[in-house]
Amino acid sequence: LNHIVALQPENQTAVVEAGVLNGDLDQAAREVGYFYAPDPGSKPISTIGGNIATNAGGMASLKYGTTRENVLGLKVVLADGRLLELGGATFKNNASYDLTDLFIGSEGTLGVVVEATVRLRPIPFGDTVTGLATFSDVHALTHAVQVLQASGVNPSMLEVLNRVSIEALDEYEGIDLGGRGEQALLIFQLDVAVAGAL
Ligand SMILES: Cc1cc2nc3c(=O)[nH]c(=O)nc-3n(C[C@H](O)[C@H](O)[C@H](O)COP(=O)(O)OP(=O)(O)OC[C@H]3O[C@@H](n4cnc5c(N)ncnc54)[C@H](O)[C@@H]3O)c2cc1C
């Protein structure tokens, strides 16, 4: 179950067997100008089936959602051996109960996922900007995140480190992010830095 059955960039979809590694699907999609958005830290070693079973997300889920928002259809085998086809290949598929959604995150308790139709996205045009911002306290950072989220720049990643984490990182890496007593640090990424965004 480790084959990419079809890459369909014209439909922004791919059909993959459940044992395909997340990183391999993403790499194959990138070769044709697209990407697979769910990016758990285990991306190079985890399977699409495992990602579906755990509804894996990653840093980019802020913008692109978790696995749930990126799976359109499933083939699953039930305990009695029946093969079910759930969902489809369209972005809008709202007839009847959403059994695809029910399977996502069910950790193998409902059946075995053998194939998935997933959503691919075009690699964005323009520059990606990654940066750090430091704050004198966590509340100031929280306010900044609210303003940023409401601003329309649509960051693809936001990660927060508190003082304890900053100190641990400085010690581990031999760097000095917190030398001026910063209490909180925000790592941000805009994968599409539109004019004026910075
Ligand atoms: C280093 C590391 C970093 C991680 N980072 C993140 C992260 O950033 N974000 C995040 O959300 N998660 C993260 N995780 C958790 C990760 O999402 C899951 O470990 C991963 O999605 C599981 O995929 P797997 O192929 O390893 O599945 P396994 O670990 O093999 O299985 C996980 C569960 O899914 C079930 N399962 C597996 N395949 C199927 C299938 N085909 N059909 C039905 N059930 C199935 C298994 O029975 C089991 O219950 C991380 C894990 C590691 C080890």
Coordinates of C-alpha atoms and ligand atoms in Angstrom, one line a residue:
L1 CA 0.0 0.0 0.0
N2 CA 2.8 2.4 -0.7
H3 CA 1.9 3.7 -4.2
I4 CA 0.8 7.1 -5.3
V5 CA -2.0 6.0 -7.5
A6 CA -2.6 9.3 -9.3
L7 CA -1.4 12.9 -9.1
Q8 CA -4.1 15.1 -10.6
P9 CA -2.8 18.6 -10.4
E10 CA -5.5 19.7 -12.8
N11 CA -8.0 18.8 -10.1
Q12 CA -5.7 19.7 -7.2
T13 CA -6.0 16.2 -5.9
A14 CA -4.0 13.0 -5.5
V15 CA -5.0 9.5 -4.9
V16 CA -2.7 7.6 -2.6
E17 CA -2.5 4.2 -0.9
A18 CA -2.4 4.4 2.8
G19 CA 1.2 3.4 3.3
V20 CA 2.6 6.3 1.3
L21 CA 4.8 8.5 3.4
N22 CA 3.6 12.1 3.9
G23 CA 7.0 13.5 2.8
D24 CA 7.0 11.3 -0.4
L25 CA 3.6 12.6 -1.4
D26 CA 4.6 16.2 -0.8
Q27 CA 7.8 15.7 -2.8
A28 CA 6.0 14.2 -5.7
A29 CA 3.4 17.0 -5.7
R30 CA 6.1 19.7 -5.5
E31 CA 7.7 18.2 -8.7
V32 CA 4.5 19.2 -10.5
G33 CA 4.1 22.6 -8.8
Y34 CA 1.9 21.6 -5.9
F35 CA 2.2 20.6 -2.3
Y36 CA 0.5 18.5 0.4
A37 CA -0.2 20.9 3.3
P38 CA -0.4 18.7 6.5
D39 CA 3.1 18.8 7.9
P40 CA 3.5 16.9 11.2
G41 CA 7.0 16.8 12.6
S42 CA 6.9 13.1 11.6
K43 CA 6.4 14.1 7.9
P44 CA 9.4 12.1 6.6
I45 CA 8.5 8.9 8.5
S46 CA 4.7 8.8 8.9
T47 CA 2.2 7.4 6.5
I48 CA -0.9 9.1 5.0
G49 CA -3.0 6.3 6.6
G50 CA -1.4 7.0 10.0
N51 CA -1.9 10.7 9.5
I52 CA -5.6 10.1 8.7
A53 CA -6.0 7.8 11.7
T54 CA -4.6 10.5 14.1
N55 CA -5.8 13.6 12.2
A56 CA -2.2 14.8 12.2
G57 CA -1.5 18.5 11.9
G58 CA 1.6 20.5 12.0
M59 CA 2.8 24.1 12.0
A60 CA 1.1 24.9 8.7
S61 CA -2.3 23.8 10.1
L62 CA -2.8 27.4 11.2
K63 CA -3.4 28.3 7.6
Y64 CA -4.2 25.0 5.8
G65 CA -5.9 23.0 8.5
T66 CA -5.1 19.5 9.8
T67 CA -5.3 16.3 7.8
R68 CA -9.1 16.5 8.2
E69 CA -9.3 19.6 6.0
N70 CA -7.1 18.0 3.4
V71 CA -8.8 14.6 2.8
L72 CA -11.7 14.4 0.3
G73 CA -12.4 10.7 0.1
L74 CA -11.4 7.4 1.6
K75 CA -11.4 3.7 0.8
V76 CA -11.7 1.7 4.0
V77 CA -12.0 -2.0 4.9
L78 CA -14.3 -2.8 7.8
A79 CA -13.8 -5.7 10.3
D80 CA -16.1 -8.0 8.3
G81 CA -14.0 -7.4 5.1
R82 CA -16.3 -5.0 3.3
L83 CA -14.6 -2.3 1.3
L84 CA -16.3 1.1 1.6
E85 CA -15.8 4.1 -0.6
L86 CA -16.5 7.3 1.3
G87 CA -16.5 10.9 0.1
G88 CA -15.2 11.7 -3.3
A89 CA -12.9 13.9 -5.3
T90 CA -14.7 17.2 -5.1
F91 CA -14.1 20.0 -2.6
K92 CA -17.8 20.4 -1.9
N93 CA -19.5 17.1 -1.1
N94 CA -22.2 17.7 1.4
A95 CA -24.8 15.1 0.8
S96 CA -25.8 12.9 3.7
Y97 CA -23.6 12.0 6.7
D98 CA -19.9 12.8 6.5
L99 CA -18.4 9.3 7.1
T100 CA -15.1 10.4 5.7
D101 CA -14.8 12.9 8.6
L102 CA -15.9 10.2 11.1
F103 CA -13.0 8.0 10.0
I104 CA -10.4 10.8 10.3
G105 CA -8.9 10.7 13.8
S106 CA -10.6 7.4 14.7
E107 CA -7.1 5.7 15.2
G108 CA -8.0 2.5 13.5
T109 CA -11.1 1.7 15.7
L110 CA -13.6 1.8 12.8
G111 CA -11.6 0.1 10.0
V112 CA -8.4 0.2 8.0
V113 CA -7.8 3.0 5.6
V114 CA -6.4 1.6 2.4
E115 CA -6.6 4.6 0.0
A116 CA -7.3 8.3 0.2
T117 CA -8.1 11.1 -2.2
V118 CA -6.3 14.1 -0.8
R119 CA -6.2 17.8 -1.6
L120 CA -3.1 19.3 -3.2
R121 CA -2.5 23.0 -3.3
P122 CA -0.5 25.1 -5.8
I123 CA 2.9 26.2 -4.5
P124 CA 2.3 29.9 -3.8
F125 CA 3.8 32.6 -5.9
G126 CA 6.1 35.2 -4.3
D127 CA 8.5 35.2 -1.4
T128 CA 8.2 33.3 1.8
V129 CA 9.1 35.3 4.9
T130 CA 10.2 33.7 8.2
G131 CA 10.9 35.9 11.2
L132 CA 11.2 36.2 14.9
A133 CA 9.6 38.8 17.1
T134 CA 10.4 39.2 20.8
F135 CA 8.1 40.5 23.5
S136 CA 8.5 41.9 27.0
D137 CA 5.6 39.7 28.3
V138 CA 3.3 36.9 27.0
H139 CA 0.2 39.2 27.1
A140 CA 1.8 41.6 24.6
L141 CA 2.6 38.6 22.3
T142 CA -1.0 37.3 22.7
H143 CA -2.3 40.7 21.6
A144 CA 0.1 40.8 18.7
V145 CA -1.2 37.4 17.5
Q146 CA -4.8 38.6 17.7
V147 CA -3.9 41.7 15.6
L148 CA -1.9 39.6 13.2
Q149 CA -4.7 37.1 12.7
A150 CA -7.3 39.8 12.2
S151 CA -5.1 41.8 9.8
G152 CA -5.5 39.7 6.7
V153 CA -1.9 38.8 6.1
N154 CA -2.8 35.2 6.8
P155 CA 0.4 33.8 8.3
S156 CA 1.2 30.1 7.5
M157 CA 2.9 29.5 10.8
L158 CA 2.9 31.0 14.3
E159 CA 4.9 29.3 17.1
V160 CA 5.3 30.7 20.6
L161 CA 8.1 30.2 23.0
N162 CA 7.8 31.3 26.6
R163 CA 10.8 32.4 28.8
V164 CA 11.5 28.8 30.0
S165 CA 11.7 27.6 26.4
I166 CA 13.8 30.5 25.2
E167 CA 16.4 29.8 28.0
A168 CA 16.4 26.1 27.2
L169 CA 16.9 26.8 23.5
D170 CA 19.7 29.3 24.2
E171 CA 21.5 26.8 26.4
Y172 CA 21.0 23.9 23.9
E173 CA 22.1 25.8 20.8
G174 CA 24.6 28.2 22.4
I175 CA 22.7 31.2 21.1
D176 CA 21.4 34.4 22.7
L177 CA 17.7 34.9 21.9
G178 CA 16.8 35.9 25.4
G179 CA 19.8 38.0 26.4
R180 CA 17.7 41.2 26.9
G181 CA 15.3 39.5 29.2
E182 CA 12.6 38.8 26.6
Q183 CA 9.7 36.9 28.1
A184 CA 8.2 35.6 24.9
L185 CA 9.2 34.9 21.4
L186 CA 7.0 34.5 18.3
I187 CA 8.3 32.6 15.2
F188 CA 6.2 33.5 12.2
Q189 CA 6.1 32.6 8.6
L190 CA 4.2 34.1 5.7
D191 CA 4.3 31.7 2.8
V192 CA 2.9 34.4 0.6
A193 CA 4.3 37.8 1.7
V194 CA 2.0 40.1 -0.3
A195 CA 3.1 43.7 -0.8
G196 CA 2.8 45.6 2.5
A197 CA 2.4 42.5 4.6
L198 CA 5.6 43.0 6.6
Ligands
LIG1 C1 8.8 12.8 15.7 C2 7.3 12.9 15.7 C3 6.8 14.2 15.4 C4 5.4 14.3 15.4 N1 4.9 15.6 15.1 C5 3.6 15.7 15.0 C6 3.0 17.0 14.7 O1 3.8 18.0 14.5 N2 1.7 17.1 14.6 C7 0.9 16.1 14.8 O2 -0.4 16.2 14.7 N3 1.4 14.8 15.1 C8 2.7 14.7 15.3 N4 3.2 13.4 15.5 C9 2.2 12.3 15.7 C10 2.0 11.9 14.2 O3 1.0 12.6 13.7 C11 1.6 10.5 14.2 O4 2.7 9.8 14.8 C12 1.5 10.0 12.7 O5 0.5 10.8 12.0 C13 1.1 8.6 12.7 O6 1.4 8.1 11.4 P1 2.2 6.7 11.3 O7 2.3 6.3 9.9 O8 3.5 6.8 12.1 O9 1.1 5.8 12.1 P2 1.3 4.7 13.3 O10 2.1 5.3 14.4 O11 1.8 3.4 12.7 O12 -0.2 4.5 13.7 C14 -0.9 5.5 14.4 C15 -2.3 5.0 14.7 O13 -3.0 5.0 13.5 C16 -3.5 3.7 13.2 N5 -3.3 3.5 11.8 C17 -2.2 3.6 11.1 N6 -2.4 3.4 9.7 C18 -3.7 3.2 9.6 C19 -4.6 2.9 8.5 N7 -4.1 2.8 7.3 N8 -5.9 2.7 8.8 C20 -6.4 2.9 10.0 N9 -5.6 3.1 11.1 C21 -4.3 3.3 10.9 C22 -2.6 2.8 14.0 O14 -3.4 1.6 14.4 C23 -2.4 3.6 15.3 O15 -3.5 3.6 16.1 C24 4.6 13.2 15.6 C25 5.1 12.0 15.8 C26 6.5 11.8 15.8 C27 7.0 10.4 16.1

